[in-house]
XYZ file of C-alpha atoms in Angstrom:
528
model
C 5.765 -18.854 10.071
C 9.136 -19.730 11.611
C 11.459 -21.763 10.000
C 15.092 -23.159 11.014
C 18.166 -24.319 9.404
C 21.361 -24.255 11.494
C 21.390 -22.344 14.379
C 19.910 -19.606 11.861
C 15.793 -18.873 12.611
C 13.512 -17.346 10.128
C 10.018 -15.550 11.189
C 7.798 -14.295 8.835
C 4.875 -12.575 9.039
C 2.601 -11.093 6.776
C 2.455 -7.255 6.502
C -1.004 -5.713 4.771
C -0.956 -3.978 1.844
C -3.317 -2.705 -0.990
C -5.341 -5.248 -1.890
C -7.466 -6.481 -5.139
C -10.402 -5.803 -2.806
C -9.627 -1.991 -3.123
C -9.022 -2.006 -6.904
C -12.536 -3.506 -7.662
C -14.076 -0.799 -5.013
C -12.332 1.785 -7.202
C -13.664 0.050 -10.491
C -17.065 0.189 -8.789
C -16.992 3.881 -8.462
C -20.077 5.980 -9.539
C -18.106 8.391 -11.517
C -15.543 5.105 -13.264
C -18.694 3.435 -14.057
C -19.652 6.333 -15.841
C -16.313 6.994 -17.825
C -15.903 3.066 -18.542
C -19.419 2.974 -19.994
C -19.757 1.465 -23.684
C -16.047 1.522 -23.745
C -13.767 -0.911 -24.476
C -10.533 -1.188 -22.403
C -8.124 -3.053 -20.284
C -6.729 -2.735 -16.880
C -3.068 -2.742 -16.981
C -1.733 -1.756 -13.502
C -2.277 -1.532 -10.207
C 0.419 0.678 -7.500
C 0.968 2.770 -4.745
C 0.340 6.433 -4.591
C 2.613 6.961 -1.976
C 3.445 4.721 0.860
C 0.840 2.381 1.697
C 2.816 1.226 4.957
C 3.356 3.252 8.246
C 5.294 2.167 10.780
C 4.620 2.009 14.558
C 8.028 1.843 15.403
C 7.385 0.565 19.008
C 4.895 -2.109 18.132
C 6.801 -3.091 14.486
C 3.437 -2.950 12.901
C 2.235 -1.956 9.587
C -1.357 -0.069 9.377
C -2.710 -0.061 5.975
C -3.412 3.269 4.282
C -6.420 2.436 1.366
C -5.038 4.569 -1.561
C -4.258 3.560 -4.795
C -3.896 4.026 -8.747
C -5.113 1.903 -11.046
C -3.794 2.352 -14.987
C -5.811 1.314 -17.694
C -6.281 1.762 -21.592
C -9.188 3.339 -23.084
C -8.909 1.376 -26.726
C -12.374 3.524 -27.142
C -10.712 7.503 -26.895
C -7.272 5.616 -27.510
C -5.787 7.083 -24.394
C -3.958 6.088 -21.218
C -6.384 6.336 -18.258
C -5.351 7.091 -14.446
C -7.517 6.454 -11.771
C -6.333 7.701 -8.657
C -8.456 7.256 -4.934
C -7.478 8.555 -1.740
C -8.628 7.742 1.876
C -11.203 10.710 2.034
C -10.911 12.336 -1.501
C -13.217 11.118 -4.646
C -11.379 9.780 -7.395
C -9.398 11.323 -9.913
C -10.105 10.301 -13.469
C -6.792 11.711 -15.856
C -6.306 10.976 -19.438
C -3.120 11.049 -20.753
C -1.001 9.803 -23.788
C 1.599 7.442 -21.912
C 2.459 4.295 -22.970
C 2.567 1.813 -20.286
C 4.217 -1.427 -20.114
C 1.694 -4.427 -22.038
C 0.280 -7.050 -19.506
C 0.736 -10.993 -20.390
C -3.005 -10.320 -21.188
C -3.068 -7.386 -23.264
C -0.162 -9.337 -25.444
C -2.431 -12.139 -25.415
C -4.917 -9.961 -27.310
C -2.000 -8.910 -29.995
C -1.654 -12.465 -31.118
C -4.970 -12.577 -31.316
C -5.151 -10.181 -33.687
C -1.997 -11.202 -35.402
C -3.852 -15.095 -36.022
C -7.294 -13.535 -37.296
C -5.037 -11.375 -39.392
C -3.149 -14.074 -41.100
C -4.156 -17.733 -40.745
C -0.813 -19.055 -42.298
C 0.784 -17.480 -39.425
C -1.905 -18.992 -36.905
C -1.475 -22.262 -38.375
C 2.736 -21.903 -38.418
C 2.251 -21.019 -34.565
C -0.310 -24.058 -34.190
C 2.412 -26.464 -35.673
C 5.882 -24.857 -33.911
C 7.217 -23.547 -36.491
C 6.407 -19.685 -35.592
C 7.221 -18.288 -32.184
C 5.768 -14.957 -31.207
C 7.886 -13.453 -28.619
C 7.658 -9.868 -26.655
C 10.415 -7.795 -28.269
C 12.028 -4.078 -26.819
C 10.309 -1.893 -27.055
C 7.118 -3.396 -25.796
C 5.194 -0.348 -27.298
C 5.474 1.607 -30.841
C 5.214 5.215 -30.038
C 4.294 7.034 -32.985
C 2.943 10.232 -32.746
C 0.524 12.201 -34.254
C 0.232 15.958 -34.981
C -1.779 16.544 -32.154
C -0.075 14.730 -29.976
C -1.939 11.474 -30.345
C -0.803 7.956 -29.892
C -2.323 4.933 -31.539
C -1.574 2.445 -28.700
C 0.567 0.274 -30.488
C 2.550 -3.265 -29.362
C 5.337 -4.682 -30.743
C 4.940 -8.518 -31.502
C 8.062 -10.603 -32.296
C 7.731 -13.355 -35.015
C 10.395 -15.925 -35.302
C 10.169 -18.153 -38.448
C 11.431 -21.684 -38.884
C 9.798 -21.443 -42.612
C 10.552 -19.815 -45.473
C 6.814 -18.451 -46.572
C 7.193 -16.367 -43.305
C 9.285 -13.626 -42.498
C 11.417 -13.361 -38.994
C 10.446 -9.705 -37.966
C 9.194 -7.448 -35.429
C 5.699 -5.641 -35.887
C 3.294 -3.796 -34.610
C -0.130 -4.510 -34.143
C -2.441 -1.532 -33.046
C -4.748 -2.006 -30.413
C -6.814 0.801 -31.365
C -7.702 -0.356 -35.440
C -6.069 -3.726 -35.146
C -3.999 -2.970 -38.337
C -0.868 -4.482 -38.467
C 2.271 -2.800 -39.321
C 5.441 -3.658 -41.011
C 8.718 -1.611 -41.421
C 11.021 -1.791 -44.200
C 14.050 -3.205 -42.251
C 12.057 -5.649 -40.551
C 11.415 -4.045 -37.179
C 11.272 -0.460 -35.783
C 13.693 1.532 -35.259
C 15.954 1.058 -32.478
C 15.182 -3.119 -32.461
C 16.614 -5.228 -34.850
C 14.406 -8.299 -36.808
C 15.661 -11.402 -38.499
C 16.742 -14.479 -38.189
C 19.881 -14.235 -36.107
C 18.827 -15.089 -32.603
C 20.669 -15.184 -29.180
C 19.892 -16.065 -25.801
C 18.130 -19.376 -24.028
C 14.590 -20.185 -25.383
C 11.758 -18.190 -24.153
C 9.420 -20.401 -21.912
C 6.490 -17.933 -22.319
C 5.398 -18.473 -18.641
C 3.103 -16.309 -17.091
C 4.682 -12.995 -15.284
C 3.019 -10.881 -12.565
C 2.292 -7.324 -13.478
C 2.338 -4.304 -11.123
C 0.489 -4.301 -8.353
C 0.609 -7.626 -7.503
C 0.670 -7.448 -3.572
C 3.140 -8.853 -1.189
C 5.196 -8.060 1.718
C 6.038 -9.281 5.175
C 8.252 -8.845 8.001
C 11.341 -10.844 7.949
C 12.884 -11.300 11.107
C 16.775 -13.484 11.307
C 17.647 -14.752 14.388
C 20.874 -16.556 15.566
C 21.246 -18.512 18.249
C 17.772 -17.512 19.741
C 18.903 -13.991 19.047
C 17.238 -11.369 16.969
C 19.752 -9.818 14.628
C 18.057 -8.937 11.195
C 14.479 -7.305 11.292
C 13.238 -5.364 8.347
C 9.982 -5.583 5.656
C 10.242 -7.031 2.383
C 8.120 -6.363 -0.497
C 8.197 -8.057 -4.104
C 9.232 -6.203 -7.496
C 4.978 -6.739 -8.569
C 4.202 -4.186 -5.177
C 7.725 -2.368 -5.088
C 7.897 1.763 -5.385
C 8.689 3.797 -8.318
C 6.879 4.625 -11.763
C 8.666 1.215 -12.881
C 8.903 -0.739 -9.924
C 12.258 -1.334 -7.990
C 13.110 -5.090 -7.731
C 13.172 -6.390 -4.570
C 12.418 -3.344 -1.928
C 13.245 -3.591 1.571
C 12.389 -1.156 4.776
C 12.880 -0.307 8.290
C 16.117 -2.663 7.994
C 17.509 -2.808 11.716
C 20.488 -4.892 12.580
C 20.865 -5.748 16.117
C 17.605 -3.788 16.956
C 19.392 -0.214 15.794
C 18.299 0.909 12.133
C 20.651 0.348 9.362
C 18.227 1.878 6.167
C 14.877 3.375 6.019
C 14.490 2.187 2.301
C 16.493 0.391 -0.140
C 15.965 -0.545 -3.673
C 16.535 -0.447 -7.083
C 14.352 2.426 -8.863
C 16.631 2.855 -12.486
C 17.660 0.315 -14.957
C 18.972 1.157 -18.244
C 20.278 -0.543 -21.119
C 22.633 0.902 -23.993
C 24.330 -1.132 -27.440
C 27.402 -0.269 -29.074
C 26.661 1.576 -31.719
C 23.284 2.104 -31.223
C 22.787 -1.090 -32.784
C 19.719 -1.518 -30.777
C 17.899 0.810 -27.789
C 18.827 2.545 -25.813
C 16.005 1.214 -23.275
C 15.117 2.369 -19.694
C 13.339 -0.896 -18.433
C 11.069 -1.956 -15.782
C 11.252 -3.964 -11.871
C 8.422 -4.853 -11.457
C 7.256 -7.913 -14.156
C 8.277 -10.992 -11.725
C 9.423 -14.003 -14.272
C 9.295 -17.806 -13.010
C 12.292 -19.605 -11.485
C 13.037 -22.611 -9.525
C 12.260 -22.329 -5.859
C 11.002 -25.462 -3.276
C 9.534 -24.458 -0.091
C 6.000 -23.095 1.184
C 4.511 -19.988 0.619
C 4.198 -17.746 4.066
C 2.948 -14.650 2.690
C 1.274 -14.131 -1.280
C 4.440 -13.761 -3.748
C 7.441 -14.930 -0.298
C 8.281 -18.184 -0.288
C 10.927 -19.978 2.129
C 12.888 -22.549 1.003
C 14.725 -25.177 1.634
C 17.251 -25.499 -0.805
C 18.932 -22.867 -3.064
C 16.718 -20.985 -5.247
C 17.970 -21.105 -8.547
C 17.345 -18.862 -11.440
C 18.034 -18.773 -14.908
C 21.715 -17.399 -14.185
C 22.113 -21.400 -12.631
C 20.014 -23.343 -14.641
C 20.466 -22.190 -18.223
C 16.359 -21.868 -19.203
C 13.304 -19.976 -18.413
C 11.594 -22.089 -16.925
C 10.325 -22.293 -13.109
C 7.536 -22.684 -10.346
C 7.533 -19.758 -8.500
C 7.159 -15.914 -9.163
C 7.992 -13.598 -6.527
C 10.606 -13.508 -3.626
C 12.375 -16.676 -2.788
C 14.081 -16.758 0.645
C 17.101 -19.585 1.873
C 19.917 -19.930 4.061
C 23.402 -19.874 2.291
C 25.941 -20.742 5.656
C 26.000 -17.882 7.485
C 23.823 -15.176 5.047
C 19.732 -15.263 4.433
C 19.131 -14.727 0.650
C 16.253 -13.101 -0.714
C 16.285 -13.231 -4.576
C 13.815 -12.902 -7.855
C 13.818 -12.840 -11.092
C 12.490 -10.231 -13.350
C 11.390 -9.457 -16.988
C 11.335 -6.516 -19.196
C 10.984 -7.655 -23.006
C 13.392 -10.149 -23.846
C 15.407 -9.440 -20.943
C 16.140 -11.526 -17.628
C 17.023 -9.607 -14.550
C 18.085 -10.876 -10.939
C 17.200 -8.858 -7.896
C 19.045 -10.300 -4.628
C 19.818 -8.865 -1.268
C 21.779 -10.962 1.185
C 22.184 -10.649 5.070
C 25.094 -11.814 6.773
C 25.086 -12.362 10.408
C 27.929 -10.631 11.121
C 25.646 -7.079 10.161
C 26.938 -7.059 5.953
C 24.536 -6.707 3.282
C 24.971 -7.578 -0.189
C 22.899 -5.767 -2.863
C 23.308 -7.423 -6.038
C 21.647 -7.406 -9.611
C 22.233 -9.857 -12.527
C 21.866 -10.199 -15.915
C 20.450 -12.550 -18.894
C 18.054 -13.001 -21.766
C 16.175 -15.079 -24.210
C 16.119 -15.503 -27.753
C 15.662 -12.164 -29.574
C 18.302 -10.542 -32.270
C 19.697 -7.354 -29.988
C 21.325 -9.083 -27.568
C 23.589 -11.028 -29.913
C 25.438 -7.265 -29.939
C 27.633 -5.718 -27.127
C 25.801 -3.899 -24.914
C 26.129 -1.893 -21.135
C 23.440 -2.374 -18.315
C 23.378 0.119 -15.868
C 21.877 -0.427 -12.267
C 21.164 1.933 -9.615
C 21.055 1.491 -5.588
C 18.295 3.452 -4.138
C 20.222 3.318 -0.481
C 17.847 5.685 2.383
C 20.792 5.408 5.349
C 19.585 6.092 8.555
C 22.002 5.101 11.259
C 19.996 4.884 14.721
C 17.786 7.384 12.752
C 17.313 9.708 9.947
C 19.202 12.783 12.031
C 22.931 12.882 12.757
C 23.958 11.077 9.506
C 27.414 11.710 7.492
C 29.262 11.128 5.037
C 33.006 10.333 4.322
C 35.124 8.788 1.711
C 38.616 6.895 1.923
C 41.369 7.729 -0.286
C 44.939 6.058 -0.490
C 46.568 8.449 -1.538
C 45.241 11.162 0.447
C 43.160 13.884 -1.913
C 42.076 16.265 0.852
C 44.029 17.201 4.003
C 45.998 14.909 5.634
C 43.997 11.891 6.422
C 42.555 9.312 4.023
C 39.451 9.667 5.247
C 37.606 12.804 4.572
C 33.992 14.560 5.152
C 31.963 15.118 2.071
C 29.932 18.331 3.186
C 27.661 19.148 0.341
C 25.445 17.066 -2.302
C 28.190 15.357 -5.265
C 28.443 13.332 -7.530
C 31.442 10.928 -7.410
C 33.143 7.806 -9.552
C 34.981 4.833 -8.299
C 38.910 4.818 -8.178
C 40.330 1.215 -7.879
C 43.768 3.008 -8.007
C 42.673 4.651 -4.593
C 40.463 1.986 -2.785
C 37.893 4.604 -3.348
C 35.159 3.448 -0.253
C 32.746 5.506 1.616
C 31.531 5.201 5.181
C 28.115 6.135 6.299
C 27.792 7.219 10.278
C 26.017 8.549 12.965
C 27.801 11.795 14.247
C 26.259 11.272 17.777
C 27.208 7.580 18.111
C 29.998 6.810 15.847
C 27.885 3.864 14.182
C 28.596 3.497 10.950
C 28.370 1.253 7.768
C 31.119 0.944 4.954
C 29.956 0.875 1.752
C 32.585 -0.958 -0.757
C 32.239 -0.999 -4.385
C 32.325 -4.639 -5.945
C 35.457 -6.153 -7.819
C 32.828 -6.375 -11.075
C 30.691 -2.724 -10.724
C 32.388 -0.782 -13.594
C 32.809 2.895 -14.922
C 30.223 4.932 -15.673
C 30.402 6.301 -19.371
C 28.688 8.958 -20.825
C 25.561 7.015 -20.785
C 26.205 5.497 -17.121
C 26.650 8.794 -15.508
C 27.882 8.237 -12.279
C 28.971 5.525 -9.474
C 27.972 7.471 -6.321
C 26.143 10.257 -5.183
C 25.441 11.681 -1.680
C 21.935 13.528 -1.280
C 19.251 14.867 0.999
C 16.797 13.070 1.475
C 13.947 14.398 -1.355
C 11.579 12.022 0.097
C 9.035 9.780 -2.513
C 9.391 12.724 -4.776
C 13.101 11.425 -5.648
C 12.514 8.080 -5.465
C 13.114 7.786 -9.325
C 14.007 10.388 -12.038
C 10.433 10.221 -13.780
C 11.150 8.283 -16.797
C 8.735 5.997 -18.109
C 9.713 2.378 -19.741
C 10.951 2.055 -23.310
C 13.013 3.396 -26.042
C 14.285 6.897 -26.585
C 17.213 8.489 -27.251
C 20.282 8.150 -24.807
C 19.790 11.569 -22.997
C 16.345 10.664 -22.250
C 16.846 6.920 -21.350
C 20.119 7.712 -18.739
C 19.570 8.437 -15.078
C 18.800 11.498 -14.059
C 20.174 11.410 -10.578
C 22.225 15.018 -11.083
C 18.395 16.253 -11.215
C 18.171 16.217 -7.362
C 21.184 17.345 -6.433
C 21.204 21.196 -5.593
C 24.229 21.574 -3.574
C 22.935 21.843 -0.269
C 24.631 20.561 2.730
C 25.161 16.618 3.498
C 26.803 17.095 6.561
C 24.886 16.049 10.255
C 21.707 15.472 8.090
C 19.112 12.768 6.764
C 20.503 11.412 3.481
C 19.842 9.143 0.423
C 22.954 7.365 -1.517
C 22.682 5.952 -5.023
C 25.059 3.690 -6.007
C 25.645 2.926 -9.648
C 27.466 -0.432 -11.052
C 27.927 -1.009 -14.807
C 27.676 -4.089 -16.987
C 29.360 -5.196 -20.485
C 26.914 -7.924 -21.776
C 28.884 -9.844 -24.596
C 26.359 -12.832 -24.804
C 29.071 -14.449 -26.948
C 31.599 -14.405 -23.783
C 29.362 -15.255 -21.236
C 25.019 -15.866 -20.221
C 24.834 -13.635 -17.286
C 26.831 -11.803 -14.172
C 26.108 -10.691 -10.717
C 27.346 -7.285 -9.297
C 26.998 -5.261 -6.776
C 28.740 -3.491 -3.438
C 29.113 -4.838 0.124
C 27.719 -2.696 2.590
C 30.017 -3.295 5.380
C 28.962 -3.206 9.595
C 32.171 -1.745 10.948
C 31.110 -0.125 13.639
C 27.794 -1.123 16.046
């Protein structure tokens, strides 16, 4: 589909990727059959095992690769259940005891439970004056002594009558028993009646796996200056998605990134009134967005998409990735859920060869958020200028730190912060060429604390085995819920090499100041 709006041209064009088709051939196994059989259980997720796209650079096209995982629960042998296929190898059947993220569905079946439990409740709900609301943590991880976990959901209850009590509880999936805890929700949430946020309009969210991707090609004037892939949070990379995910992103037909994304989220309260969380990209939320679908989950429109940081509410028409023209910049944006929390995922591309990653911030009604508390975000960024050889790093420094120009090489794998005081940049660049981008940290990106880590880091390129630090979704303490970035550095050499940035950018959520923010860095075209 092609679309125009002043002077600036969009094409789209689908690109293939797993499809339901493949899941039910995988359900229909022999051997899944077999496992499945007399048992009940639910399917919770579909993704990638490794890239399902490969590129023919010459021809731009995308050739399918037919592997994939599918992630169910067992309720039956209460366990987590991995099925894994490949192109030529039979499928891999794993048990395990991780928790994964509750579907819209398998919620669905909590209230359930919850309304045969209690009719009072059921009839509250009936009546509006109970709302039943997914709280953080979506699961209740208790553990047995032999390692066992009773799958376990957390289901928010907020009262408007006194003969029912606002709290969070869990309702177990595997015995259907309902729990209570003495302060009125587990530990690490808080329960009661003190709410903040805008109202929940429990509409329906995609889960992971949903596919969706296409070739986005921006031209001006009849020229062809933006071509890369797109693919929505539902499909994106990562154990917990990665928001919007772009690839093969050329500017002016000479590549720019291989990859970019956003593979760790994390959330801690002052405190520890509440979490800490590590939360998920993937769960696409509804927001406003007119235009026509081109491609399953990538709509074009023809007006601003707006969502819930403009209009105030949850409500919308459209899950997935929303594309417009702003003046000169193409905007891709989504919205996102994880619990009670509203996150914006938004890339935009200038025509002058600048890209803005950015990320925002919101929620609805739950009692955490009415306390102070730090989102972290980090910038998956695969640089390969005019390739994945040649590439280098420098950073700018006014004062000078190192030699005597403000510009300097950074020749093995670090870690660095920001430095306002400094106009603390970095420049990306091909050695060969002298190509290069500027990456600029934004106005509103933050210090990292203790819990944020870091702002920057310059690494080889570890390939999909780095593409996120291996923590899964939910509460834990704050060592366990930070990003482990540091994990894949091992001090070897940055310097004439392929190489992978992460840029981190910090948050201060005070829902009493202020609904939501957008931040993020400007990846400056300097040289091309």
């Amino acid at each position: 589909m092609q679309a125009k709006f002043a002077g600036i041209e969009i094409e789209i064009t689908e690109a293939k990727s797993n499809s339901p088709e493949l899941t039910t051939s995988l359900m229909e196994e022999p051997a899944v059959k077999s496992y499945f059989e007399q048992s009940r259980y639910r399917i919770l997720s579909t993704k990638r095992t490794g890239s399902t796209q490969m590129e023919t650079k010459a021809a731009r096209k995308s050739i399918p690769v037919e592997s994939s995982q599918v992630v169910a629960y067992n309720y039956t042998k209460n366990c987590c259940v991995f099925l894994t296929s490949g192109q030529t190898e039979p499928v891999e059947i794993v048990e395990s005891n991780l928790q994964p993220v509750p579907t819209d569905e398998e919620f669905e079946d909590a209230f359930d439970i919850i309304f045969k439990k209690s009719e009072k409740i059921h009839e509250a709900y009936k009546a509006g004056s109970v709302r039943l609301y997914k709280p953080m943590p979506p699961t209740i991880d208790t553990k047995f002594a032999d390692g066992r976990i009773e799958r376990t959901l957390g289901v928010g209850i907020q009262s408007k009558v006194p003969e029912i009590k606002s709290e969070i509880i869990g309702v177990n999936m595997i015995t259907h028993a309902i729990v209570h805890f003495k302060h009125g929700a587990p530990r690490q949430s808080l329960g009661g009646d003190d709410h903040c946020g805008i109202d929940d309009a429990n509409q329906k969210t995609s889960g992971q796996g949903v596919p969706g991707e296409a070739w986005i090609s921006i031209k001006d004037g009849g020229k062809e200056i933006w071509k890369f892939m797109v693919i929505r949070p539902s499909a994106s990379s990562g154990r917990l998605g990665s928001g919007i995910e772009l690839k093969y992103v050329d500017y002016k037909n000479k590549r720019v990134l291989d990859q970019a994304h956003v593979p760790i989220l994390n959330v801690a309260y002052d405190e520890n009134k509440c979490g800490p969380y590590r939360d998920w990209q993937f769960q696409e939320g509804m927001f406003e967005a007119n235009g026509k679908d081109v491609v399953s989950g990538i709509r074009i429109c023809n007006s601003k998409a707006k969502t819930i940081l403009d209009t105030d509410n949850d409500k919308g028409n459209f899950k997935g990735v929303a594309i417009y023209v702003d003046g000169n910049e193409v905007v891709l944006v989504s919205e996102m859920e994880a619990g009670w929390y509203r996150y914006i995922s938004e890339w935009r591309f200038h025509t002058d060869g600048t890209i803005l990653p950015r990320f925002g911030f919101s929620a609805v009604h739950n009692n955490c958020v009415c306390n102070k508390h730090h989102h972290n975000v980090y910038w998956r960024l695969d640089f390969n200028i005019e390739g994945s050889e040649n590439n280098l790093v420098e950073e700018f420094n006014d004062p000078v730190q190192i030699g005597n120009a403000n510009w300097h090489k950074i020749l093995y794998e670090v870690r660095r912060q920001k430095n306002a005081s400094s106009s603390r940049k970095w420049r990306i660049s091909n050695a060969v060429s002298g190509s290069n981008y500027e990456l600029i940290p934004g106005a509103n990106d933050g210090l990292a604390d203790g819990f944020g880590v870091g702002d920057f880091w310059v690494l080889t390129n570890g390939g999909e085995f780095e593409i996120d630090d291996g923590v899964y979704a939910g509460r834990g303490s704050r060592e366990k819920c930070k990003a482990h970035i540091d994990w894949f550095a091992r001090g070897e050499s940055v310097d004439n090499t392929d190489i992978v940035i992460w840029y981190g950018a910090h948050f201060t959520h005070d829902i009493h100041v202020e609904a939501g923010h957008i931040i993020g860095p400007t990846l400056k075209c300097v040289k091309w």
